[in-house]
Short mmCIF file of C-alpha atoms in Angstrom, two decimals:
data_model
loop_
_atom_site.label_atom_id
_atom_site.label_comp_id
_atom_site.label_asym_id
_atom_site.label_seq_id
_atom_site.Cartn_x
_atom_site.Cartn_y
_atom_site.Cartn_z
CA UNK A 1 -35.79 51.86 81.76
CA UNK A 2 -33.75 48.75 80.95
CA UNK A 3 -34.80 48.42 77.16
CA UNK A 4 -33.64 52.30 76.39
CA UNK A 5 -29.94 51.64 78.64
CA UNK A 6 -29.93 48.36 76.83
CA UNK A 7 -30.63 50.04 73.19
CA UNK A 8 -27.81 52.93 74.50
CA UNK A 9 -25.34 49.78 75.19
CA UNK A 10 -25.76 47.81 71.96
CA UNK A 11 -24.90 51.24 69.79
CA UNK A 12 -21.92 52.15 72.73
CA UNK A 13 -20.85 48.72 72.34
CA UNK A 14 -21.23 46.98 68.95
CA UNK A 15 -20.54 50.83 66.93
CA UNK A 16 -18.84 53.64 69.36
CA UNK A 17 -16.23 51.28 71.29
CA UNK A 18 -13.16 50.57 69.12
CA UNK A 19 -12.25 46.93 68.59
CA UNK A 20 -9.61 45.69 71.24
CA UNK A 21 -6.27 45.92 69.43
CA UNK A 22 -5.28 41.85 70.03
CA UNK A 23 -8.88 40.23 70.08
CA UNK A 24 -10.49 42.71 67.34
CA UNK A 25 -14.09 42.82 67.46
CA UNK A 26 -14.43 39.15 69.01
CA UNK A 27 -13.76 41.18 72.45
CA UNK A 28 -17.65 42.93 72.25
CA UNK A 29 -18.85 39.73 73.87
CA UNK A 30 -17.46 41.46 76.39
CA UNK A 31 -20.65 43.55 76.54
CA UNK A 32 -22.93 40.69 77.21
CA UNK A 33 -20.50 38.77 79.39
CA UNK A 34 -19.43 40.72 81.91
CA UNK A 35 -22.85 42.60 82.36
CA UNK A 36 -24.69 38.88 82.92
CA UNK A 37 -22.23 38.23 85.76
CA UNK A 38 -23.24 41.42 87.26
CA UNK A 39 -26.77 40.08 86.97
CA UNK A 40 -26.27 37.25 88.02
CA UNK A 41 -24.39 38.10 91.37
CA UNK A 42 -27.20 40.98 92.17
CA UNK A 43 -29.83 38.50 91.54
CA UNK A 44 -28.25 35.54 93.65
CA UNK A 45 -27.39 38.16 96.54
CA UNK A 46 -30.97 39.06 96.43
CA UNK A 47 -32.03 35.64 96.79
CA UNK A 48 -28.96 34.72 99.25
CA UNK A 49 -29.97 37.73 101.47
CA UNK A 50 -33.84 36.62 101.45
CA UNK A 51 -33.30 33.60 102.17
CA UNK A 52 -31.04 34.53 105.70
CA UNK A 53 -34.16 36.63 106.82
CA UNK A 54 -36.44 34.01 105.77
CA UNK A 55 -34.81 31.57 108.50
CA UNK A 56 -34.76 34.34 110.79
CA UNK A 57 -38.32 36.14 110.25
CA UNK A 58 -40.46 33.41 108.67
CA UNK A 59 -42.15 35.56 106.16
CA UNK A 60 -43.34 33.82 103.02
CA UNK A 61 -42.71 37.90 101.05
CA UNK A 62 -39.04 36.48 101.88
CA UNK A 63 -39.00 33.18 100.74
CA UNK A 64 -40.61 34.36 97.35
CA UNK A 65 -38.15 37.00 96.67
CA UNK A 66 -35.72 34.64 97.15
CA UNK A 67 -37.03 32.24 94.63
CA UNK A 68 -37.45 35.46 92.36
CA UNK A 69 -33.65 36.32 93.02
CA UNK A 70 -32.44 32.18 92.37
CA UNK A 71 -34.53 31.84 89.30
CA UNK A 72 -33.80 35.27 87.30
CA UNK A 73 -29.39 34.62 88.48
CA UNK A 74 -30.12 31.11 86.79
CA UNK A 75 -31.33 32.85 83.62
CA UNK A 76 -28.04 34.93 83.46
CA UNK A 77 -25.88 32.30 85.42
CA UNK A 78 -26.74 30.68 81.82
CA UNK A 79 -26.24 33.58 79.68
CA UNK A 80 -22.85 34.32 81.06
CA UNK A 81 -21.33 30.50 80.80
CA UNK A 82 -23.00 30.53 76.95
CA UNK A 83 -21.45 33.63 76.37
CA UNK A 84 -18.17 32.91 77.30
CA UNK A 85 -17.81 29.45 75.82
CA UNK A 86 -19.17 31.39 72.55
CA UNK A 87 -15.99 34.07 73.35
CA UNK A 88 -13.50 31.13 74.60
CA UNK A 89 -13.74 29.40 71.01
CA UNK A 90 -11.69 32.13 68.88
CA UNK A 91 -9.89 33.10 71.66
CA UNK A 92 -8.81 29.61 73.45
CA UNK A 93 -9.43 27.58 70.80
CA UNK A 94 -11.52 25.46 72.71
CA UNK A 95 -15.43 25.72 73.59
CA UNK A 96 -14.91 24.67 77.01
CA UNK A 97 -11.99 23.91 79.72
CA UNK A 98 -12.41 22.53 83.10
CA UNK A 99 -10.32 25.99 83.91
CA UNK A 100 -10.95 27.17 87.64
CA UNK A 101 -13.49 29.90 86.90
CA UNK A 102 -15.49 28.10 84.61
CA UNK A 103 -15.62 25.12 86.70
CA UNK A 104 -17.02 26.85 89.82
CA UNK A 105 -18.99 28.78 87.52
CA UNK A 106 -20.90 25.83 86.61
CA UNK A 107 -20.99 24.01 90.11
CA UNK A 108 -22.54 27.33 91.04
CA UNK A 109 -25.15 26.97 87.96
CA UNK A 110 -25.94 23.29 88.86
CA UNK A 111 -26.06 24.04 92.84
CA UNK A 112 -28.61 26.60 91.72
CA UNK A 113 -30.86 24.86 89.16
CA UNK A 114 -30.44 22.25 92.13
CA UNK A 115 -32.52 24.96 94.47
CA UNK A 116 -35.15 25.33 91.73
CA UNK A 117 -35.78 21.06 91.36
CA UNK A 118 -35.66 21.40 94.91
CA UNK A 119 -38.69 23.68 95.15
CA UNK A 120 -40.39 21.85 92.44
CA UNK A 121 -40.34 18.70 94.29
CA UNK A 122 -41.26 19.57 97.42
CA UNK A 123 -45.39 19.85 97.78
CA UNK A 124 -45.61 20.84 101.78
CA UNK A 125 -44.65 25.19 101.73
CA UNK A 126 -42.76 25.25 104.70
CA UNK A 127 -40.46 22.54 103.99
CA UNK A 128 -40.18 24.05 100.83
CA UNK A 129 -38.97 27.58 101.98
CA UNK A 130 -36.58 26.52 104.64
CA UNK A 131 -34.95 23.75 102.44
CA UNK A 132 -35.07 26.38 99.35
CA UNK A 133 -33.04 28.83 101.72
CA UNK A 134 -30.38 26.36 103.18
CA UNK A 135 -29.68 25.44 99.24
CA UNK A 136 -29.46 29.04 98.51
CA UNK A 137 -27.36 30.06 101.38
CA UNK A 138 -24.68 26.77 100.75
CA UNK A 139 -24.75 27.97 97.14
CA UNK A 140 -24.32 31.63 97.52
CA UNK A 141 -21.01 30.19 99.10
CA UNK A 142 -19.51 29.33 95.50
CA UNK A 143 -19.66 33.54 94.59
CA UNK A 144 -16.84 34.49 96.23
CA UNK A 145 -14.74 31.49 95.35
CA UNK A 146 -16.04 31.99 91.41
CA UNK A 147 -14.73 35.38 91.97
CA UNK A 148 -11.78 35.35 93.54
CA UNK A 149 -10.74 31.68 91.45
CA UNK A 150 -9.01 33.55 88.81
CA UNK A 151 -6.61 35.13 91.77
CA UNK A 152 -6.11 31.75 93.56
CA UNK A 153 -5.70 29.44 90.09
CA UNK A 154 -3.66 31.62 87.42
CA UNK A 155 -5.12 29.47 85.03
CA UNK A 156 -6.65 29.91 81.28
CA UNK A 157 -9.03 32.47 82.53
CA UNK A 158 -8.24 36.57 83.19
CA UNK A 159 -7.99 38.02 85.88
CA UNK A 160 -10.09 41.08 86.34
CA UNK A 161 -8.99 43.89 84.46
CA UNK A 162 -9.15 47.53 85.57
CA UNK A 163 -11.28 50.48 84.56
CA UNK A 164 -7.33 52.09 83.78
CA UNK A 165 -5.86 49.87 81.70
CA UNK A 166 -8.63 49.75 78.81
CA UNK A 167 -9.93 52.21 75.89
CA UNK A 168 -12.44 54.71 78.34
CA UNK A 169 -14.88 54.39 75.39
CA UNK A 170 -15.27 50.71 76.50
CA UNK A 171 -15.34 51.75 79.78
CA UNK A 172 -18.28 53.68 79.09
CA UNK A 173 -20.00 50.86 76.81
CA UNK A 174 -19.34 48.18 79.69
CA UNK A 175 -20.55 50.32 82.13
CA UNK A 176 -24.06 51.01 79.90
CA UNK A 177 -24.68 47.36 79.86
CA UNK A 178 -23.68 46.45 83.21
CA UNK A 179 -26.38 49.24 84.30
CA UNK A 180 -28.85 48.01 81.79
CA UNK A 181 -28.44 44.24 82.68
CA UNK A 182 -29.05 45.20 86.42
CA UNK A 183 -32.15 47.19 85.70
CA UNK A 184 -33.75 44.04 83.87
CA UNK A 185 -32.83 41.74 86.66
CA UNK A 186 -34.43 43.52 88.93
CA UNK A 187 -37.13 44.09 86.78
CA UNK A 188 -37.38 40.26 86.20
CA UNK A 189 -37.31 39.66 89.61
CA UNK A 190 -40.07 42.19 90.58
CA UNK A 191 -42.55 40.33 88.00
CA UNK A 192 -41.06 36.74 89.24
CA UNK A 193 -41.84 37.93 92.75
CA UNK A 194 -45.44 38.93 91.97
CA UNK A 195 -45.92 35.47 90.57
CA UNK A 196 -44.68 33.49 93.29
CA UNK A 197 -47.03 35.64 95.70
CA UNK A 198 -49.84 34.74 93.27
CA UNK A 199 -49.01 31.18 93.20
CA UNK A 200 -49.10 30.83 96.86
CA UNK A 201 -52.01 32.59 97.44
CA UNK A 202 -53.74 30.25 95.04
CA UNK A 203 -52.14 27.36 96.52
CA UNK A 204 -53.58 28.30 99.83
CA UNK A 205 -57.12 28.58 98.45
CA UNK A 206 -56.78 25.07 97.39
CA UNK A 207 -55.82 23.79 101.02
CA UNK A 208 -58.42 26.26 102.99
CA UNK A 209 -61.30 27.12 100.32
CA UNK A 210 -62.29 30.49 100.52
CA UNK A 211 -59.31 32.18 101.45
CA UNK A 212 -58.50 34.62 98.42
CA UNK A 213 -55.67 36.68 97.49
CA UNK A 214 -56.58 40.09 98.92
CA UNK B 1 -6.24 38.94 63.58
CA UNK B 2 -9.19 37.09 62.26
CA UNK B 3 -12.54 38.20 61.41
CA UNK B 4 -14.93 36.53 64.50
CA UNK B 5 -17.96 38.22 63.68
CA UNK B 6 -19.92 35.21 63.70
CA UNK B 7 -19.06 34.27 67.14
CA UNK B 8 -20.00 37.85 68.19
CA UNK B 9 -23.10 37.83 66.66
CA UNK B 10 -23.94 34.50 68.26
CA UNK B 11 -23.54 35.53 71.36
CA UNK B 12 -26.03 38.77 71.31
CA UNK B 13 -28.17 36.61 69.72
CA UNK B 14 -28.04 33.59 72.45
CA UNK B 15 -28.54 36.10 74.98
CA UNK B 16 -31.46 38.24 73.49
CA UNK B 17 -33.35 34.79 72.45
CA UNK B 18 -32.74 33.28 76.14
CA UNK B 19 -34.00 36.52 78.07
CA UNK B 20 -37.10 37.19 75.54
CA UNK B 21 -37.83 33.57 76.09
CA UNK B 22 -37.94 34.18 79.91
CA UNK B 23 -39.45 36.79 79.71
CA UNK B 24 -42.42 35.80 77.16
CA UNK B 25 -42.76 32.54 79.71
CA UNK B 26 -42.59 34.82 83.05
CA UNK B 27 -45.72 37.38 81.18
CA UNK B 28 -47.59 34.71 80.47
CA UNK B 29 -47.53 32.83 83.90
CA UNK B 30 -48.03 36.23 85.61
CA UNK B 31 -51.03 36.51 83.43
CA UNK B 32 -52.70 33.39 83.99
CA UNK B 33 -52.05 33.60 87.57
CA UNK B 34 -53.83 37.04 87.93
CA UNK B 35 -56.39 35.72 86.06
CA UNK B 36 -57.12 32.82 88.33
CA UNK B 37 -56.44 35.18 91.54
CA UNK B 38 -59.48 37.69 89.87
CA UNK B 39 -61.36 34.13 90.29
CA UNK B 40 -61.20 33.44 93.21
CA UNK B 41 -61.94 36.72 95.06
CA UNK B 42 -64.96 36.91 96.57
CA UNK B 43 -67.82 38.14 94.00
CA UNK B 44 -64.97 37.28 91.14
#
């Protein structure tokens, strides 16, 4: 489903939508930025919310959703800050600022690829889980302040713009992505899930030989 | 205003190459891994 809503997007965006009358056609990043943010917020809840119930419940299904949800909002945590550096260039003149939004946007990056060493490091499961899930809850933290930063610091950065004040056919474009980005992150996280589960079931066989994955 | 088609094109294609290349990486660990599960089931 995400490939067809992604196909629909590209056309909506990069044919149907009219250029934006002060950016011109530089503004269709738009349709790749904005829609990896969305991404990358559903995919960090996901693992921000599974790693809560992990603490509470103990259930490794939790612990490797949540590693599903960290890994696939690092993917478009990426996308977005590549994106927008590529956009800032023609726009800002510069390929980078240490502006409020992209600075928290990239403390919440490294606090996340930070989760991921984390888990690579660590050999004993447990520890693994419960230290994965504090690092994901402390930097779930930085979502609301990368949000809300362009509010607090009137800076380089926009704020958000509403639905009413743009062209509806980019509304409709945006909205195609933003739909088609969230289908694929969840789609990346259900396979990223399924591999986690298979990599701890075969790391259990190694420690008590026998035990298989059914 | 200035033609920036470059810079849009860029960032499509930065974006489609970094998800394919997740994606390509994520197929073939989920592959291997199913394979090795198959393995070790009893009888596999």
């Amino acid at each position: 489903m995400a490939l067809p809503a992604v196909a629909v997007g590209l056309y909506l965006g990069l044919v149907w939508a009219p250029p934006d009358a002060m950016m011109g056609n530089v503004q269709r990043i738009m349709y790749v930025h904005f829609p990896s943010w969305i991404a990358t917020a559903l995919s960090y809840l996901t693992g921000f919310l599974c790693s809560v119930l992990y603490l509470v419940r103990r259930r490794p299904a939790l612990d490797h959703l949540a590693q599903a949800g960290v890994e696939v909002g690092v993917l478009f945590n990426t996308t977005g800050l590549i994106t927008g550096s590529i956009w800032g260039r023609p726009t800002w003149g510069v390929w980078w600022t240490w502006d409020p939004r992209l600075t928290t946007t990239a403390i919440m990056l490294i606090i996340f690829v930070g989760y991921l060493l984390v888990r690579a490091f660590l050999e004993d499961p447990d520890a693994r889980a419960r230290v994965g899930a504090l690092v994901a809850i402390v930097g779930f933290v930085t979502l609301p302040i990368v949000y809300f930063s362009v509010r607090w610091w009137r800076t380089l950065h926009q704020p958000q713009s509403s639905p009413n004040t743009v062209d509806p056919e980019m509304v409709v474009a945006l909205r195609t992505m933003m739909v088609a980005f969230a289908l694929g992150a969840a789609y990346l996280i259900s396979r990223r899930y399924e591999l986690a589960r298979l990599e701890a079931a075969a790391e259990q066989s190694e420690v008590e030989p026998g035990v298989g994955t059914a | 205003m200035t033609d920036n088609t470059g810079f849009v094109v860029a960032a499509y294609v930065v974006t489609a190459a970094l998800v394919t290349l997740y994606t390509w990486r994520l197929t073939r660990r989920l592959k291997q891994a199913r394979r090795t599960a198959d393995h070790q089931l009893p009888g596999g």
